[in-house]
Amino acid sequence: MSLSPKRTLAALAVPLVSATTLLAVPATPAAAKPVPSAAAVQAAPRVATLVDVRASHHPGLDRVVFEFRGPLPARRSAGYVSRLIADGSGRTVQVAGDAILGLRFGGAAGHDQSGRPTYGPSRQTFALPGVIQVVNAGDFEAELTFGIGLARKSSYRVYTLTRPSRVVVDVRTPYRTLPVRTYFLDSRAYAAGRQPYAVPVSRPVTPPSTARGALQRLFAGPTRAEYAKGLRFVASGATGVRSVVVKDGVAHVRLTGRVASGGSAFTVADLIKPTLKRLPGIRWVKIYDAQGRTERPKGRSDSIPESLEP
C-alpha cells in the first residue's frame, strides 16, 4: 500500500407442501415437478458456517480457535506445508512466518448466501510468541482452507469442542522470546499532518535473529485492534525480506517484490529504519531492492534504493 502525502489512507429452504396442495396440481406430465420428501430434506448434510477466528497465548502454547455455527466440519485435516496454495487459482498466498501450518475443513463455509464473509477478515495478524498470522486460502464448494504462519515450526494438537462448535489448534511455544518495537504508520496523524507519523507497537521475537524477527512482524502488519486505531503497514510494493545482515553497526536489508514509492513521501523505508534502529548494535540501515540496488551501498550511513525516492 502506498500513500500520497496527507491522504487518508446451508441449508436449502424447502417449502412444506400439504396433501391438499399436491392434489390441486394439474396432472399434466410437463407441469409436474419433483418435490423432495421430508426424509430427504432431513438427510441433507448440514454445512458448518465459520463465524469467528481468534488466537491467544496460554502457558507453553498459542491457541487458535475456529468457531462454527451449526455442526462441526465433517472433515478436518492439518499439516505443515512449504507454501500456502490458493484453492482454484493455484497461486501462492503470502503468509508471514518461518513455518506454515495448513488446515482444511470439509463440509464448511465462511460466507453467507450473499457471499459475504461470516468470520471477519481473511487475513489476521496476532502479537503472539508463535502465531503470527492466520490467512484464508479458499472458501469454495463447502471446503475451507487456512494457513497459520508461525515464528518457528513446533509440535501441535488439533481437537474439537462443542456448544458452540469449535476446532482448536494448540501450537507449543517452548522457546524464549524478547519484546521488540515494530513501527507502523499512524494514518490519522499522517492525514492531519501531525508528526510523528510512525508509531511503535510491541512484538515478541525469538533471539538471536531479532532483526529478522522484527521485520517479519512488520510485514505481517498491524493486529485487528491496531488497524481499528488507524495503524497501517505501508508496503511500497515490497512483498517481504529476502535477507538481513548486520555488520559494523549497519543493517543491510534486501527486499523482495517491485519496490517503488509511487510518488509518496512516506514509504516502507520509514517503517523499517525506526524498527531496526531500536535494536542493540544497529545505528544505520541500508535498504536494497530485489535486484540488490541501493543509493549508498558503502560506508556507515542510511541508504534506500532510488525507487523509494518520492
GROMACS .gro file of C-alpha atoms in nm:
model
  310
    1MET     CA    1   0.000   0.000   0.000
    2SER     CA    2   0.138   0.340  -0.098
    3LEU     CA    3   0.010   0.665   0.038
    4SER     CA    4   0.026   1.015  -0.108
    5PRO     CA    5   0.122   1.290   0.133
    6LYS     CA    6  -0.159   1.390   0.368
    7ARG     CA    7  -0.418   1.150   0.223
    8THR     CA    8  -0.634   0.921   0.435
    9LEU     CA    9  -0.547   0.642   0.361
   10ALA     CA   10  -2.671  -2.405   0.419
   11ALA     CA   11  -2.912  -2.532   0.427
   12LEU     CA   12  -3.157  -2.518   0.135
   13ALA     CA   13  -3.501  -2.387   0.238
   14VAL     CA   14  -3.770  -2.622   0.104
   15PRO     CA   15  -4.134  -2.512   0.141
   16LEU     CA   16  -4.368  -2.758   0.312
   17VAL     CA   17  -4.630  -2.896   0.076
   18SER     CA   18  -4.958  -3.035   0.208
   19ALA     CA   19  -5.154  -3.322   0.056
   20THR     CA   20  -5.429  -3.078  -0.045
   21THR     CA   21  -5.181  -2.868  -0.239
   22LEU     CA   22  -5.044  -3.170  -0.418
   23LEU     CA   23  -5.395  -3.271  -0.531
   24ALA     CA   24  -5.451  -2.924  -0.671
   25VAL     CA   25  -5.154  -2.951  -0.910
   26PRO     CA   26  -5.260  -3.038  -1.270
   27ALA     CA   27  -5.176  -3.392  -1.369
   28THR     CA   28  -5.001  -3.282  -1.691
   29PRO     CA   29  -4.660  -3.454  -1.704
   30ALA     CA   30  -4.482  -3.140  -1.828
   31ALA     CA   31  -4.617  -2.937  -1.535
   32ALA     CA   32  -4.532  -3.182  -1.260
   33LYS     CA   33  -4.223  -3.100  -1.052
   34PRO     CA   34  -4.046  -3.339  -0.816
   35VAL     CA   35  -4.084  -3.242  -0.451
   36PRO     CA   36  -3.824  -3.366  -0.201
   37SER     CA   37  -3.964  -3.582   0.073
   38ALA     CA   38  -3.932  -3.479   0.435
   39ALA     CA   39  -3.688  -3.765   0.491
   40ALA     CA   40  -3.470  -3.648   0.202
   41VAL     CA   41  -3.462  -3.293   0.336
   42GLN     CA   42  -3.364  -3.413   0.683
   43ALA     CA   43  -3.095  -3.637   0.537
   44ALA     CA   44  -2.924  -3.350   0.351
   45PRO     CA   45  -2.588  -3.272   0.518
   46ARG     CA   46  -2.570  -2.950   0.715
   47VAL     CA   47  -2.283  -2.718   0.637
   48ALA     CA   48  -2.087  -2.568   0.925
   49THR     CA   49  -2.054  -2.189   0.898
   50LEU     CA   50  -1.735  -2.029   1.029
   51VAL     CA   51  -1.826  -1.730   1.247
   52ASP     CA   52  -1.501  -1.642   1.427
   53VAL     CA   53  -1.125  -1.693   1.418
   54ARG     CA   54  -0.932  -1.594   1.729
   55ALA     CA   55  -0.598  -1.669   1.891
   56SER     CA   56  -0.444  -1.624   2.235
   57HIS     CA   57  -0.140  -1.727   2.437
   58HIS     CA   58  -0.156  -1.978   2.724
   59PRO     CA   59   0.129  -2.119   2.934
   60GLY     CA   60   0.355  -2.305   2.692
   61LEU     CA   61   0.133  -2.270   2.385
   62ASP     CA   62  -0.055  -2.047   2.143
   63ARG     CA   63  -0.418  -2.143   2.082
   64VAL     CA   64  -0.610  -2.073   1.760
   65VAL     CA   65  -0.987  -2.127   1.770
   66PHE     CA   66  -1.214  -2.164   1.466
   67GLU     CA   67  -1.575  -2.128   1.583
   68PHE     CA   68  -1.864  -2.255   1.370
   69ARG     CA   69  -2.239  -2.206   1.369
   70GLY     CA   70  -2.420  -2.536   1.334
   71PRO     CA   71  -2.231  -2.866   1.332
   72LEU     CA   72  -1.857  -2.922   1.333
   73PRO     CA   73  -1.696  -2.952   0.988
   74ALA     CA   74  -1.750  -3.306   0.861
   75ARG     CA   75  -1.380  -3.341   0.770
   76ARG     CA   76  -1.073  -3.182   0.926
   77SER     CA   77  -0.705  -3.210   0.836
   78ALA     CA   78  -0.385  -3.030   0.938
   79GLY     CA   79  -0.017  -3.046   0.844
   80TYR     CA   80   0.287  -2.835   0.773
   81VAL     CA   81   0.322  -2.712   0.414
   82SER     CA   82   0.608  -2.547   0.228
   83ARG     CA   83   0.372  -2.282   0.092
   84LEU     CA   84   0.004  -2.193   0.112
   85ILE     CA   85  -0.180  -2.250  -0.218
   86ALA     CA   86  -0.498  -2.064  -0.310
   87ASP     CA   87  -0.780  -2.302  -0.397
   88GLY     CA   88  -0.884  -2.267  -0.759
   89SER     CA   89  -0.607  -2.038  -0.887
   90GLY     CA   90  -0.313  -2.239  -0.754
   91ARG     CA   91  -0.128  -1.920  -0.668
   92THR     CA   92   0.092  -1.883  -0.363
   93VAL     CA   93  -0.073  -1.696  -0.077
   94GLN     CA   94   0.168  -1.483   0.127
   95VAL     CA   95   0.187  -1.581   0.495
   96ALA     CA   96   0.428  -1.423   0.744
   97GLY     CA   97   0.634  -1.675   0.938
   98ASP     CA   98   0.912  -1.933   0.915
   99ALA     CA   99   0.663  -2.222   0.915
  100ILE     CA  100   0.310  -2.261   0.777
  101LEU     CA  101   0.056  -2.497   0.931
  102GLY     CA  102  -0.210  -2.576   0.670
  103LEU     CA  103  -0.569  -2.651   0.771
  104ARG     CA  104  -0.862  -2.780   0.566
  105PHE     CA  105  -1.226  -2.805   0.676
  106GLY     CA  106  -1.465  -3.011   0.466
  107GLY     CA  107  -1.838  -2.952   0.490
  108ALA     CA  108  -1.781  -2.594   0.599
  109ALA     CA  109  -1.819  -2.243   0.457
  110GLY     CA  110  -1.704  -1.898   0.558
  111HIS     CA  111  -1.967  -1.691   0.378
  112ASP     CA  112  -2.342  -1.633   0.379
  113GLN     CA  113  -2.591  -1.676   0.093
  114SER     CA  114  -2.492  -1.334  -0.041
  115GLY     CA  115  -2.125  -1.427  -0.050
  116ARG     CA  116  -2.029  -1.204   0.244
  117PRO     CA  117  -1.766  -1.335   0.487
  118THR     CA  118  -1.912  -1.458   0.815
  119TYR     CA  119  -1.597  -1.467   1.030
  120GLY     CA  120  -1.416  -1.137   0.975
  121PRO     CA  121  -1.101  -1.051   0.774
  122SER     CA  122  -0.949  -1.323   0.558
  123ARG     CA  123  -0.606  -1.227   0.696
  124GLN     CA  124  -0.547  -1.164   1.066
  125THR     CA  125  -0.225  -1.078   1.248
  126PHE     CA  126  -0.157  -1.172   1.610
  127ALA     CA  127   0.111  -1.047   1.851
  128LEU     CA  128   0.181  -1.392   2.000
  129PRO     CA  129   0.507  -1.580   2.058
  130GLY     CA  130   0.437  -1.842   1.792
  131VAL     CA  131   0.130  -1.747   1.589
  132ILE     CA  132   0.195  -1.452   1.358
  133GLN     CA  133  -0.089  -1.473   1.105
  134VAL     CA  134  -0.399  -1.675   1.018
  135VAL     CA  135  -0.478  -1.647   0.646
  136ASN     CA  136  -0.766  -1.785   0.438
  137ALA     CA  137  -0.670  -1.953   0.111
  138GLY     CA  138  -1.002  -2.094  -0.005
  139ASP     CA  139  -1.378  -2.098   0.055
  140PHE     CA  140  -1.546  -2.293  -0.226
  141GLU     CA  141  -1.798  -2.576  -0.251
  142ALA     CA  142  -1.809  -2.630   0.128
  143GLU     CA  143  -1.430  -2.652   0.156
  144LEU     CA  144  -1.240  -2.403   0.375
  145THR     CA  145  -0.861  -2.370   0.365
  146PHE     CA  146  -0.641  -2.174   0.606
  147GLY     CA  147  -0.275  -2.126   0.679
  148ILE     CA  148  -0.129  -2.039   1.019
  149GLY     CA  149   0.201  -1.851   0.991
  150LEU     CA  150   0.434  -1.940   1.281
  151ALA     CA  151   0.755  -1.790   1.413
  152ARG     CA  152   0.906  -2.141   1.404
  153LYS     CA  153   0.797  -2.498   1.340
  154SER     CA  154   0.669  -2.666   1.654
  155SER     CA  155   0.452  -2.957   1.765
  156TYR     CA  156   0.077  -2.900   1.762
  157ARG     CA  157  -0.253  -3.062   1.857
  158VAL     CA  158  -0.592  -3.032   1.684
  159TYR     CA  159  -0.914  -3.116   1.868
  160THR     CA  160  -1.281  -3.021   1.875
  161LEU     CA  161  -1.522  -2.873   2.125
  162THR     CA  162  -1.900  -2.831   2.115
  163ARG     CA  163  -2.164  -2.585   2.236
  164PRO     CA  164  -2.058  -2.395   2.033
  165SER     CA  165  -1.883  -2.597   1.765
  166ARG     CA  166  -1.509  -2.526   1.764
  167VAL     CA  167  -1.192  -2.662   1.607
  168VAL     CA  168  -0.897  -2.579   1.830
  169VAL     CA  169  -0.530  -2.578   1.731
  170ASP     CA  170  -0.273  -2.569   2.011
  171VAL     CA  171   0.083  -2.490   1.898
  172ARG     CA  172   0.360  -2.538   2.154
  173THR     CA  173   0.592  -2.242   2.225
  174PRO     CA  174   0.881  -2.395   2.423
  175TYR     CA  175   1.120  -2.113   2.343
  176ARG     CA  176   1.221  -1.775   2.479
  177THR     CA  177   1.109  -1.450   2.317
  178LEU     CA  178   1.217  -1.089   2.351
  179PRO     CA  179   0.993  -0.784   2.307
  180VAL     CA  180   1.080  -0.550   2.021
  181ARG     CA  181   0.918  -0.237   1.889
  182THR     CA  182   0.775  -0.252   1.539
  183TYR     CA  183   0.668   0.073   1.376
  184PHE     CA  184   0.353   0.131   1.172
  185LEU     CA  185   0.206   0.436   1.002
  186ASP     CA  186  -0.048   0.629   1.207
  187SER     CA  187  -0.281   0.707   0.917
  188ARG     CA  188  -0.483   0.958   1.118
  189ALA     CA  189  -0.179   1.157   1.221
  190TYR     CA  190  -0.048   1.142   0.864
  191ALA     CA  191  -0.374   1.273   0.721
  192ALA     CA  192  -0.368   1.560   0.972
  193GLY     CA  193   0.000   1.640   0.907
  194ARG     CA  194   0.078   1.572   1.272
  195GLN     CA  195   0.413   1.408   1.337
  196PRO     CA  196   0.539   1.156   1.430
  197TYR     CA  197   0.378   0.956   1.154
  198ALA     CA  198   0.534   0.622   1.258
  199VAL     CA  199   0.436   0.480   1.598
  200PRO     CA  200   0.564   0.168   1.776
  201VAL     CA  201   0.382  -0.144   1.893
  202SER     CA  202   0.529  -0.433   2.088
  203ARG     CA  203   0.601  -0.770   1.928
  204PRO     CA  204   0.767  -1.088   2.064
  205VAL     CA  205   1.058  -1.227   1.860
  206THR     CA  206   1.287  -1.525   1.912
  207PRO     CA  207   1.657  -1.449   1.963
  208PRO     CA  208   1.919  -1.435   1.831
  209SER     CA  209   1.766  -1.325   1.498
  210THR     CA  210   1.588  -1.027   1.647
  211ALA     CA  211   1.636  -0.802   1.341
  212ARG     CA  212   1.489  -1.061   1.107
  213GLY     CA  213   1.210  -1.135   1.352
  214ALA     CA  214   1.123  -0.767   1.390
  215LEU     CA  215   1.091  -0.724   1.013
  216GLN     CA  216   0.888  -1.043   0.987
  217ARG     CA  217   0.640  -0.895   1.234
  218LEU     CA  218   0.647  -0.564   1.048
  219PHE     CA  219   0.549  -0.725   0.719
  220ALA     CA  220   0.269  -0.917   0.894
  221GLY     CA  221   0.105  -0.579   0.955
  222PRO     CA  222  -0.099  -0.449   1.247
  223THR     CA  223  -0.339  -0.659   1.452
  224ARG     CA  224  -0.712  -0.615   1.410
  225ALA     CA  225  -0.729  -0.387   1.716
  226GLU     CA  226  -0.434  -0.180   1.595
  227TYR     CA  227  -0.588  -0.147   1.249
  228ALA     CA  228  -0.907  -0.014   1.409
  229LYS     CA  229  -0.696   0.258   1.568
  230GLY     CA  230  -0.566   0.370   1.229
  231LEU     CA  231  -0.232   0.187   1.216
  232ARG     CA  232  -0.122   0.071   0.872
  233PHE     CA  233   0.168  -0.111   0.710
  234VAL     CA  234   0.298   0.070   0.403
  235ALA     CA  235   0.448  -0.197   0.174
  236SER     CA  236   0.555   0.026  -0.118
  237GLY     CA  237   0.538  -0.280  -0.342
  238ALA     CA  238   0.766  -0.491  -0.120
  239THR     CA  239   0.639  -0.844  -0.056
  240GLY     CA  240   0.890  -0.942   0.210
  241VAL     CA  241   1.252  -0.951   0.322
  242ARG     CA  242   1.500  -1.178   0.147
  243SER     CA  243   1.786  -1.121   0.389
  244VAL     CA  244   1.902  -0.912   0.685
  245VAL     CA  245   2.273  -0.883   0.761
  246VAL     CA  246   2.405  -0.670   1.048
  247LYS     CA  247   2.774  -0.575   1.033
  248ASP     CA  248   2.968  -0.293   1.197
  249GLY     CA  249   2.652  -0.124   1.319
  250VAL     CA  250   2.489  -0.131   0.973
  251ALA     CA  251   2.182  -0.341   0.893
  252HIS     CA  252   2.168  -0.444   0.527
  253VAL     CA  253   1.808  -0.527   0.429
  254ARG     CA  254   1.725  -0.677   0.091
  255LEU     CA  255   1.358  -0.665  -0.005
  256THR     CA  256   1.150  -0.873  -0.245
  257GLY     CA  257   0.882  -0.751  -0.482
  258ARG     CA  258   0.857  -0.449  -0.711
  259VAL     CA  259   0.966  -0.182  -0.465
  260ALA     CA  260   0.853   0.171  -0.553
  261SER     CA  261   0.739   0.483  -0.368
  262GLY     CA  262   0.454   0.556  -0.608
  263GLY     CA  263   0.529   0.925  -0.555
  264SER     CA  264   0.464   0.909  -0.180
  265ALA     CA  265   0.688   1.086   0.068
  266PHE     CA  266   0.623   0.807   0.321
  267THR     CA  267   0.740   0.458   0.225
  268VAL     CA  268   0.827   0.120   0.373
  269ALA     CA  269   1.174   0.260   0.448
  270ASP     CA  270   1.016   0.495   0.705
  271LEU     CA  271   0.896   0.188   0.894
  272ILE     CA  272   1.200  -0.036   0.851
  273LYS     CA  273   1.454   0.218   0.973
  274PRO     CA  274   1.299   0.303   1.312
  275THR     CA  275   1.212  -0.063   1.372
  276LEU     CA  276   1.573  -0.174   1.327
  277LYS     CA  277   1.741   0.124   1.491
  278ARG     CA  278   1.568   0.039   1.819
  279LEU     CA  279   1.766  -0.286   1.831
  280PRO     CA  280   2.106  -0.305   2.004
  281GLY     CA  281   2.404  -0.277   1.772
  282ILE     CA  282   2.222  -0.110   1.481
  283ARG     CA  283   2.286   0.258   1.405
  284TRP     CA  284   2.237   0.272   1.030
  285VAL     CA  285   2.008   0.091   0.786
  286LYS     CA  286   2.075   0.028   0.418
  287ILE     CA  287   1.771  -0.093   0.222
  288TYR     CA  288   1.814  -0.270  -0.113
  289ASP     CA  289   1.557  -0.350  -0.380
  290ALA     CA  290   1.506  -0.702  -0.516
  291GLN     CA  291   1.797  -0.654  -0.758
  292GLY     CA  292   2.033  -0.558  -0.474
  293ARG     CA  293   2.046  -0.187  -0.555
  294THR     CA  294   2.072   0.099  -0.307
  295GLU     CA  295   2.191   0.458  -0.344
  296ARG     CA  296   2.483   0.448  -0.094
  297PRO     CA  297   2.599   0.087  -0.061
  298LYS     CA  298   2.927   0.176   0.112
  299GLY     CA  299   3.005   0.349   0.438
  300ARG     CA  300   2.824   0.398   0.764
  301SER     CA  301   2.507   0.575   0.660
  302ASP     CA  302   2.143   0.514   0.585
  303SER     CA  303   2.052   0.431   0.228
  304ILE     CA  304   1.744   0.346   0.023
  305PRO     CA  305   1.703   0.231  -0.337
  306GLU     CA  306   1.630   0.501  -0.591
  307SER     CA  307   1.284   0.353  -0.648
  308LEU     CA  308   1.182   0.460  -0.297
  309GLU     CA  309   1.255   0.825  -0.361
  310PRO     CA  310   0.933   1.038  -0.384
   0.00000   0.00000   0.00000
